[in-house]
Each structure stands twice: as C-alpha cells, then as structure tokens.
Coordinates of C-alpha atoms in Angstrom, one line a residue:
X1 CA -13.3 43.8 11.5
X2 CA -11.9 45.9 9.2
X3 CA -12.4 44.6 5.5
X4 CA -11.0 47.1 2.9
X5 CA -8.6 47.2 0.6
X6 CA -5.2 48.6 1.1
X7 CA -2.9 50.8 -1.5
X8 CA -0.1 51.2 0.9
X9 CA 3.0 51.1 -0.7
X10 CA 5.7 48.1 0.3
X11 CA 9.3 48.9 1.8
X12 CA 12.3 48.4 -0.7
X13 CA 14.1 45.1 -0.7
X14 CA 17.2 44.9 2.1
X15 CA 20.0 43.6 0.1
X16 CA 21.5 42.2 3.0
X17 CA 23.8 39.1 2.7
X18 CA 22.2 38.4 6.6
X19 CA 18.8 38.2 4.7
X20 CA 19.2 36.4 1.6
X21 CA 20.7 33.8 3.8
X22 CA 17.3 33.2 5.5
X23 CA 15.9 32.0 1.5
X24 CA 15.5 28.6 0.5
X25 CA 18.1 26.9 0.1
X26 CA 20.0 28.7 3.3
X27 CA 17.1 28.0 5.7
X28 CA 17.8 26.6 9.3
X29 CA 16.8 23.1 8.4
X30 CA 18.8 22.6 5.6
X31 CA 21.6 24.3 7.7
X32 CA 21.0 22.0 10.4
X33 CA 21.4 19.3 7.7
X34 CA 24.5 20.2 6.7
X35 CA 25.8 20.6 10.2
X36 CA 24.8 17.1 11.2
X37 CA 26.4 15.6 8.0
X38 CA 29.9 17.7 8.5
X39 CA 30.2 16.7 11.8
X40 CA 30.0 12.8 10.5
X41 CA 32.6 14.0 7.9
X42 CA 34.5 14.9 10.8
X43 CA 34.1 11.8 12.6
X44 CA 34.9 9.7 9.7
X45 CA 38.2 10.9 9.1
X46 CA 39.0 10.2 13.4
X47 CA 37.8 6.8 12.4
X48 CA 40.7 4.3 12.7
X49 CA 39.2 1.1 11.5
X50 CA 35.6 -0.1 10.4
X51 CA 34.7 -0.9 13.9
X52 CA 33.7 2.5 14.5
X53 CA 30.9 2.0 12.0
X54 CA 28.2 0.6 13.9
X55 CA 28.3 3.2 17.0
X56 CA 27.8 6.1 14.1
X57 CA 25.2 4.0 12.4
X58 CA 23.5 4.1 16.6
X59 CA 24.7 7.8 17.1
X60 CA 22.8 8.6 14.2
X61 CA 19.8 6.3 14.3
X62 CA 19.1 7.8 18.2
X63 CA 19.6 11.4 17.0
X64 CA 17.4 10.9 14.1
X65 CA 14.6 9.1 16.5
X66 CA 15.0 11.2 19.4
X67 CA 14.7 14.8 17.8
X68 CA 11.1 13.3 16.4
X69 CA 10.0 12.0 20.0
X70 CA 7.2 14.6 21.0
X71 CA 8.7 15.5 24.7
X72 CA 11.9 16.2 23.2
X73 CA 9.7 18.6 21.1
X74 CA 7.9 20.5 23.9
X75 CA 11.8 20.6 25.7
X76 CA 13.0 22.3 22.4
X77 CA 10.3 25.0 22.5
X78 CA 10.1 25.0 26.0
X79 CA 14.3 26.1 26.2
X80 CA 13.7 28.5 22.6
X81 CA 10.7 30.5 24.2
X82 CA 12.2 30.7 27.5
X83 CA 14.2 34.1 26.4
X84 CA 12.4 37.2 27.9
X85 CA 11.5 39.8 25.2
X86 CA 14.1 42.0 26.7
X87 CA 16.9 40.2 24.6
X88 CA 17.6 41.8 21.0
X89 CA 15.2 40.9 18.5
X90 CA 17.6 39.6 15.8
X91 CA 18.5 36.9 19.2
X92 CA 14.8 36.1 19.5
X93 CA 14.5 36.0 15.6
X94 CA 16.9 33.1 15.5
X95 CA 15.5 31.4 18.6
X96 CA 11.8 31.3 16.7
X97 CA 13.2 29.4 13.9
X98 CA 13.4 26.1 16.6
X99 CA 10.6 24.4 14.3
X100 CA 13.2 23.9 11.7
X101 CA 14.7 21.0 14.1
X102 CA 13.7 18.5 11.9
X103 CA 17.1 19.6 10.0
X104 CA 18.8 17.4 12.5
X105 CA 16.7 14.3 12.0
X106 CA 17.3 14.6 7.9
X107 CA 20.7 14.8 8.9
X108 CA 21.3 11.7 11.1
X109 CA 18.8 9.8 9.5
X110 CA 21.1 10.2 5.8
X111 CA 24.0 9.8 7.9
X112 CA 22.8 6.6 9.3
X113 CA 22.2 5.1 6.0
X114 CA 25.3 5.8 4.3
X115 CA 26.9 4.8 7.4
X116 CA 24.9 1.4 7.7
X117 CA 25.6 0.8 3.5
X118 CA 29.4 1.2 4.3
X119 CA 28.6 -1.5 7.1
X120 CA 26.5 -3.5 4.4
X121 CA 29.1 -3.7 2.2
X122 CA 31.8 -4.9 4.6
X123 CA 30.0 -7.6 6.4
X124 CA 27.7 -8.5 3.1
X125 CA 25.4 -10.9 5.1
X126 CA 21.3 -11.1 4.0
X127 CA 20.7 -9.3 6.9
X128 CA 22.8 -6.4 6.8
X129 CA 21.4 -6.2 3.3
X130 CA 18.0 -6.8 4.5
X131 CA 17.8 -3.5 7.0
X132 CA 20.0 -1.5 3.7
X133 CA 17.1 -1.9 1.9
X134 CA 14.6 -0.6 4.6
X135 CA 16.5 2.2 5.4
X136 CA 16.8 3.4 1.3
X137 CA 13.7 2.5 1.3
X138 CA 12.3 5.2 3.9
X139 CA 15.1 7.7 2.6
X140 CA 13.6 7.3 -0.6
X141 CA 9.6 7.5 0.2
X142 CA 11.0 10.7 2.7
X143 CA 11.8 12.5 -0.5
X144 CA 9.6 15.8 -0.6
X145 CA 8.1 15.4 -3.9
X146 CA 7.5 11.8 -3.3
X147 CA 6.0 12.6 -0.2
X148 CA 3.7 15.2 -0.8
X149 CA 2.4 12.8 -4.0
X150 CA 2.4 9.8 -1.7
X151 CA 1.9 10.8 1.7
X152 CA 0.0 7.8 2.9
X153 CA 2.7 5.4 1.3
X154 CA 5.5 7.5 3.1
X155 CA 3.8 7.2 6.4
X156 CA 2.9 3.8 6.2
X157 CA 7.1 2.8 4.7
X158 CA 8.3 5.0 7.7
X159 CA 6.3 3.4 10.1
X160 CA 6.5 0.0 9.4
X161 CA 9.7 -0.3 7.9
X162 CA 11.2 2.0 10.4
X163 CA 9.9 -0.8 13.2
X164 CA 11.0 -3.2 11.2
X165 CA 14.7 -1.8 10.7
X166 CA 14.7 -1.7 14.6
X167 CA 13.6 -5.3 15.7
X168 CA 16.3 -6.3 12.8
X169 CA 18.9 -3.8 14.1
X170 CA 18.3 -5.5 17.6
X171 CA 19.2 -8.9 16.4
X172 CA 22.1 -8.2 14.2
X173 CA 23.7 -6.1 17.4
X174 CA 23.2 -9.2 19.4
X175 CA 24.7 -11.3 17.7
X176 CA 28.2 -8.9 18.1
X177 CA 30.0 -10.4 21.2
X178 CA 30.0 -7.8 24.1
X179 CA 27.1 -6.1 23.0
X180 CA 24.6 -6.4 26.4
X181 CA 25.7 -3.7 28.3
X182 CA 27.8 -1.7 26.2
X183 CA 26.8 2.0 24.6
X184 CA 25.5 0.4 21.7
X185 CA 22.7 -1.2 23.9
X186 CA 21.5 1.9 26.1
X187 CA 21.2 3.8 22.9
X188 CA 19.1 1.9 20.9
X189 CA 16.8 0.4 24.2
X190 CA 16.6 4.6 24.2
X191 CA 15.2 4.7 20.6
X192 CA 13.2 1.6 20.8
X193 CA 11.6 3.2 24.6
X194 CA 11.1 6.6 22.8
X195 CA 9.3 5.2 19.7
X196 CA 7.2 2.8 22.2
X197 CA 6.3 5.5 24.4
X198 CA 3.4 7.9 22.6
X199 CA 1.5 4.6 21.9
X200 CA 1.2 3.6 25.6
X201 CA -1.8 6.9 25.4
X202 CA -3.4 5.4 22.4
X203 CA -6.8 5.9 23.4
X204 CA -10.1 5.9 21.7
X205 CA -11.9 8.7 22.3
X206 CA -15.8 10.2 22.1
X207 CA -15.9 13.5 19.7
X208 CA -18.4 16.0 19.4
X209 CA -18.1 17.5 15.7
X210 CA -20.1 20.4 13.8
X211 CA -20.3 20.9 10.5
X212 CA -20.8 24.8 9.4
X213 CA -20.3 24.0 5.9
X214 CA -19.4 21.2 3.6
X215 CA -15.4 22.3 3.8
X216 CA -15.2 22.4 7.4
X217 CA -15.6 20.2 10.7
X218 CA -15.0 21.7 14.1
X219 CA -14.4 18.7 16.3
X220 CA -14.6 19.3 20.0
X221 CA -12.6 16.6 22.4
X222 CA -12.8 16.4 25.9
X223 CA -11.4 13.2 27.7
X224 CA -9.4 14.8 30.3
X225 CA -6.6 17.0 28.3
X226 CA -6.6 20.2 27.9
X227 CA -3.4 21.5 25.5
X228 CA -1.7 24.4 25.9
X229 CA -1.9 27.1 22.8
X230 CA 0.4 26.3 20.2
X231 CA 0.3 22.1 20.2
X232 CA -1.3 20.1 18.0
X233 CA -2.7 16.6 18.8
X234 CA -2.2 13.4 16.1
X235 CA -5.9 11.8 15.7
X236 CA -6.7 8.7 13.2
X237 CA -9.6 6.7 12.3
X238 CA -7.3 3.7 11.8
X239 CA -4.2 3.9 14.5
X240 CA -2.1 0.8 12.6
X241 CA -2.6 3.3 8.8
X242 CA -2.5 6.7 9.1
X243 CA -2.6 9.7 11.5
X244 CA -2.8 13.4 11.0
X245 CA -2.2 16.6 13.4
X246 CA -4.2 19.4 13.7
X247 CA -3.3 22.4 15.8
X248 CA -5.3 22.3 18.8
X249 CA -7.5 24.7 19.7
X250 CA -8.5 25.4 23.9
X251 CA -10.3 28.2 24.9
X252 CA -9.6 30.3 28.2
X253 CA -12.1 29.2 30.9
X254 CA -12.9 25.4 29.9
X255 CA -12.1 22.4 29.5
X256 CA -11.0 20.2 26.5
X257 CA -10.5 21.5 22.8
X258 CA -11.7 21.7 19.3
X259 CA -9.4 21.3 15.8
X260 CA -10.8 23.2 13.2
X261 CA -10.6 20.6 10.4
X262 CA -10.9 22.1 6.3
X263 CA -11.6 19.1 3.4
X264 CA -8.4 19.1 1.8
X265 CA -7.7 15.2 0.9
X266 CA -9.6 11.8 1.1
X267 CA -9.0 11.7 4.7
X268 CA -10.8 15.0 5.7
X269 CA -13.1 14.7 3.3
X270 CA -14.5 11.3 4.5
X271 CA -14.4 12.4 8.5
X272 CA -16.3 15.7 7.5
X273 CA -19.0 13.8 5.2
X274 CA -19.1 11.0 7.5
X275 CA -19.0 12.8 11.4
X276 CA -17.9 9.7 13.3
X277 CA -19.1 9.6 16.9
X278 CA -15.0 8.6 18.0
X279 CA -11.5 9.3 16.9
X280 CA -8.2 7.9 18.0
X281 CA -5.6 9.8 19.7
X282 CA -1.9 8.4 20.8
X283 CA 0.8 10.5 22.9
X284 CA 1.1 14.5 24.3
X285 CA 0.2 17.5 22.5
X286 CA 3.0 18.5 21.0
X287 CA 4.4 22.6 20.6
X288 CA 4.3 23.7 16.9
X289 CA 5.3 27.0 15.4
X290 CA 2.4 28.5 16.8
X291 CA 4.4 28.3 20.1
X292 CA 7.1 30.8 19.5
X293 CA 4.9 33.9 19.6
X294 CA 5.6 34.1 24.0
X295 CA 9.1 35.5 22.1
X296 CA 7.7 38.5 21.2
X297 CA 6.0 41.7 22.6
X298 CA 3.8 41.7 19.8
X299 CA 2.6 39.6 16.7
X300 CA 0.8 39.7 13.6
X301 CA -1.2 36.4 12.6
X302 CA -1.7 35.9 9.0
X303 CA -3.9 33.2 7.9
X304 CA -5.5 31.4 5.3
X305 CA -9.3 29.4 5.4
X306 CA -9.2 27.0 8.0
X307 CA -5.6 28.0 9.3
X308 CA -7.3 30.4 11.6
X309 CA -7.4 27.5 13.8
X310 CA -3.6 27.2 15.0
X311 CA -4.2 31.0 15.1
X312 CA -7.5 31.2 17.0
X313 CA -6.0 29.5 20.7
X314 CA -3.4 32.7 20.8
X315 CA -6.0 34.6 20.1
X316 CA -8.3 33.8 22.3
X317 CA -6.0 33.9 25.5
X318 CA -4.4 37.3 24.7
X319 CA -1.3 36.4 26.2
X320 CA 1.1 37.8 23.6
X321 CA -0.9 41.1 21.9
X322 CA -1.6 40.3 18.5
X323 CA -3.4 41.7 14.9
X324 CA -5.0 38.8 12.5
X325 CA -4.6 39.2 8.9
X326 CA -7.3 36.1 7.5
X327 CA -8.0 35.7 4.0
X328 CA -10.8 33.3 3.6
X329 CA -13.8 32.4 1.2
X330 CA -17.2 33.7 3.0
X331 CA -16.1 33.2 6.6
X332 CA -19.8 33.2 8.2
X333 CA -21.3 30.4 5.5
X334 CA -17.5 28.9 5.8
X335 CA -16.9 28.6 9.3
X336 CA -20.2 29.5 11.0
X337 CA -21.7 32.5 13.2
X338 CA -20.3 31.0 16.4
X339 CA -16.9 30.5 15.4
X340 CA -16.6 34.3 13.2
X341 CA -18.0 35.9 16.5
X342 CA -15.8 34.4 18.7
X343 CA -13.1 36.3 16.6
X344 CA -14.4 39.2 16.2
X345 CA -15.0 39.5 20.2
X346 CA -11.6 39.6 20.6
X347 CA -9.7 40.8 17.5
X348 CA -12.2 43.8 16.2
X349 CA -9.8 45.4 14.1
X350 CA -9.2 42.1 12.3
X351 CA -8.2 42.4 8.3
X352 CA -10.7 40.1 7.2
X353 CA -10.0 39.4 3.5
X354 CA -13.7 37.4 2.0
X355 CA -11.9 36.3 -1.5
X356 CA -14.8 35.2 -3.1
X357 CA -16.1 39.4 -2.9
X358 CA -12.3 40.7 -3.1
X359 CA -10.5 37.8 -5.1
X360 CA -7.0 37.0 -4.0
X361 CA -5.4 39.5 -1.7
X362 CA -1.8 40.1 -1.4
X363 CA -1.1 38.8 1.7
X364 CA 2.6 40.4 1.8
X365 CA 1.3 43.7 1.5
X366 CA -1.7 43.4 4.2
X367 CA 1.1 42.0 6.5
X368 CA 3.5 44.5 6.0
X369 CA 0.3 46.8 7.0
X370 CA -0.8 45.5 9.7
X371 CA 3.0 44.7 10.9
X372 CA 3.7 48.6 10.7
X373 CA 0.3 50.1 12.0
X374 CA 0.2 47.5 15.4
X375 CA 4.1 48.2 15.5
X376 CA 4.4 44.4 15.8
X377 CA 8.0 42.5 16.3
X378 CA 7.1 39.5 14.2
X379 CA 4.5 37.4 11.9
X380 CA 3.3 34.2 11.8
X381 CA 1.8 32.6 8.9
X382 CA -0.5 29.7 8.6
X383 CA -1.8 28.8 5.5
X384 CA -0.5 26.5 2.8
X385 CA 3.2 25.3 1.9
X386 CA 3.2 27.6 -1.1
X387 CA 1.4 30.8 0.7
X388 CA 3.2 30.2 3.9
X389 CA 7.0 30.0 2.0
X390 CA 6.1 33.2 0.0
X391 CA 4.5 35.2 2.7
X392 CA 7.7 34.1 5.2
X393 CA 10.5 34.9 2.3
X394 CA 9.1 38.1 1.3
X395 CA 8.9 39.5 4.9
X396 CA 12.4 38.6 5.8
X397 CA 13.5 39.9 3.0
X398 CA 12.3 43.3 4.1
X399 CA 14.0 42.7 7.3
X400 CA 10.7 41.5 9.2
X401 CA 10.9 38.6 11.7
X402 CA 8.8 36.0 9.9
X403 CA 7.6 32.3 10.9
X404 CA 5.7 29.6 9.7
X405 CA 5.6 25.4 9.1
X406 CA 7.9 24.3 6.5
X407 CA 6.4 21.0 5.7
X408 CA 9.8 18.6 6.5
X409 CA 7.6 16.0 8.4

C-alpha cells in the first residue's frame, strides 16, 4: 500500500457550460424534480374541470411510492448498468447518475400535495383536511435540514403518517361512486401492495459481530442471502421505530455477508457498545451507487473511515479493475488486522491516507492521481455528505466522471 504524500499538481478548471451544469443546484435530482413538476404544470392546464384532481393526486402518490419500492430500484440499475463499456463515456457518465432517482419521488410526492390541497379546498370535508395535514406534515419533516437534525422524527412521520394517509386515502376514494374497478383503484391497490411487500421478509435474524475498536462493528449475517456487490440491506433493532442501511459487504467464495458499521449516532453507538446476538432485517438487498462501476472499464474508489465497506465487496470480486484512495484514522487499531489484510491482498498499490500521522489529505488531489496514473474512466466516492459533494463537484468540474450518494433519502 502505497502511503506518501503527493505534490502533483491539479488540472485547470473546464469552464464548460456542460460541467457547471452537473453543480448543485443543476444536479439530476433536482432536474428530475423539475421535470416531474412541469409535466403536472402541463397536465393542469389540459385539465377541464376539478374532477381530474384526484387521478393526479393517484398518478402522483403511485409515482412517488413506486420509484422508493426496492425491486423497482434493482430494475433502475439493472437497465442503467446494462450499457456495455463500448458506448461513449459522456453516455455512460449520464447513465451512472441513476442514483439520483429519488428526484422523481420529490417530484410526485410535492405534486401530490398541492394537488390533494387544491382537492382539500374544494370538497372542505374533515377528512380531506385530515390526510392535507399528513401529507404537509411528511413534506415538511422531508425537508433536508429538518431531516438531517431529526432523522428519527422524519422516519417515524413518513412511516406512520404515510400509512396513515393511505388507509384514509382508501376510504375517502370509496366513498366516490364508481370507484371499484376503475384506474383509481388498480393504482393505489399498486401502492398499498408495493409498500406491503418488503415487510412480508421481516425476519429476525442471528448475527455474528466483532468489534476491532470502539468506532467500529463488523457484523457478519448468514440466514440464507447472499447480496450481490453494490446493495445494501435495511437492519433495525426495533422494526415498528427505525431502520438503517448499510452497504453490504459478500466476499467471493462464501456464503452470507458482513456491514462494516462506524459509531456515528445513538443508534451505532448503542449496537457497537452493546453487540446484540440478533438484528432485524425486512425486504431485498437493494442496488446503491456502488452498483454503477459494471459501467466502466476502470474505476478509482475513494473512501473515508468506515466507507471502505461499500467499497471493499468491488474490491474484493475484481470484476471492474479498480485503484482505492482510503483516508482513515489508524486503519489496523481502526478496523483490525483481518479486515486491512484482506485489502491489501487485493489492492497493493492502495493510497492509504492514516490522518492521524498525515492530518487531513486532499482527497481531490490524491483522486486526480490515482485517476491519471491507473488511467481510470470514473470515481466513486464514499465518505460523508460534505466530503462526498466536494470530492464529486471538484472532479466533474475537471471533466472527470464522478459518483457518489447524495443523501435525498
């Protein structure tokens, strides 16, 4: 593993229009945002009467559901990735930025509520009223400040509320003459079907979990699924409160698979302090970013502490040649022998960055490296929303093919 310091000069800024449009605010998501609400623009000026209210208030609620439902997911990568690397790379570029579908669920999900508050105010019955406030209420707790702040109280007003919003939804569509039958009811027996559907696999399940360090647990599952690289798998302590997703992590040869869990919250905290014998799981492993790198002929991982763990299943199967840029405090105290050697055996040219001997590296700069000396098409980042938005900006600014979560779930 190579573990010096690099003076390498960075490439000059592309002014390109093409480029600046791939900065916050002009990312996909918010694109796809925008595209979802102009098509409702459209719609509402075809609209003839107010009875075309509820079937966008439907539309919307089923696109907003649907795009969330985990095998729609896995379809969505599974059609992006599908493009051989033969096709041009600015093609493939675009097709790698499929984790930013969560642009259409913002979309109908707004659209839904303004829709439904139009509807509110027409009919202005206490039930109508009832679901309006539900609905604000998930919009508002959805906010991104709000949510990062409150992420417990988010999931828990989106789960509940959002169940809620559908058993009421139900009743106040039956109570509309003609309803059984028509497209109203296939579409939201589809949402209620696809939001019913991960928790027929709730399971509890025995773990096996090693703690290297006091920041990290390595938590080893093996009840009959084994994920393919780039998913992650939701686990909870309490299946009714609050789940979390890690990227999941099999290796080549065996069964099962490990998450690589860092203390970052009161959640991780009390599951590595504690090491509970079982966890919960519900639904599929599910594709994440991770997942895009079959697009390319070759990749450069960058990651931070304990996001070597979405990196470490790509790794480890060699399918897509890759170069790891890691920049972590101490890795063998950190993360243990085992786990540093299992790296090393298959990535020994490795920049391996220990910030507590070096102090914060500029991870820009050792990705432009290792990008230009393993003549790589593309980089994926896992680290933290503010690392991971730099590291991805920066690089695409220079005209390099650059991925990585973007936090709109």
């Amino acid at each position: 593993m190579t573990t010096t310091r690099t003076d390498s000069p960075q490439p000059r800024l592309k002014h390109k229009l093409a480029l600046r449009l791939r900065r916050r605010p002009f990312t996909h998501h918010n694109r796809l945002v925008a595209f979802v609400v102009l098509v409702n623009v459209i719609a509402a000026f075809g609209m003839d009467s107010l009875g075309a209210l509820p079937d966008l208030v439907v539309i919307n609620l089923t696109l907003a559901v649907l795009i969330r439902q985990q095998h729609v997911i896995n379809l969505l990568f599974r059609l992006a990735t599908s493009a051989p690397t033969s096709w041009p790379l600015r093609v493939r570029w675009t097709l790698g930025k499929v984790y930013h579908f969560g642009g259409l669920h913002v979309g109908a999900a707004l659209c839904a509520t303004v829709w439904f508050a139009v509807l509110a105010w027409a009919l202005s019955d206490p039930l109508t009223w009832t679901i309006l406030a539900l609905l604000v209420a998930m919009v508002v707790f959805a906010l991104p400040n709000l949510r990062a702040r409150r992420h417990d109280v988010f999931e828990k007003v989106h789960r509940f509320a959002g169940w809620t919003v559908l058993a009421l939804f139900a009743v106040h569509s039956s109570l509309q003459p003609g309803f059984v039958g028509s497209t109203q009811f296939w579409l939201l027996l589809l949402v209620v079907a696809s939001v019913v559907l991960p928790w027929t696999r709730l399971r509890r399940v025995p773990v096996r979990i090693v703690r290297p360090s006091r920041h990290v647990a390595l938590v080893s599952f093996d009840y009959g699924v084994t994920p393919f690289a780039g998913s992650s798998t939701a686990v909870s302590r309490h299946p009714l409160l609050e789940w979390h997703s890690f990227a999941n992590v099999p290796a080549p040869g065996r069964t099962g698979f490990r998450l690589t869990i860092s203390r970052a919250g009161d959640w991780t905290g009390d599951l590595i302090d504690d090491l509970p014998k079982h966890l919960w799981v519900k639904g599929v492993p599910t594709a994440g970013v991770g997942n895009i790198d079959k697009l390319f002929t070759r990749v450069v991982w960058v990651a931070t502490g304990s996001g070597i763990g979405p990196c470490l299943p790509h790794l480890l199967s060699q399918e897509t040649p890759s170069r790891l840029v890691w920049s972590t405090r101490t890795p063998r105290e950190t993360y243990g022998d085992e786990l540093v050697d299992e790296i090393e055996a298959v990535q020994p040219d490795a920049i391996v960055w220990d910030t507590v001997r070096d102090g914060k590296p500029d991870l820009v700069e050792l990705a432009l490296r290792a990008h230009r000396e393993f003549d790589a098409e593309a980089v994926i980042c896992i680290s933290n929303k503010k690392t991971t938005w730099h590291v991805v900006e920066e690089l695409e600014a220079r005209g390099v093919p650059a991925f990585g979560a973007i936090w709109d779930s």
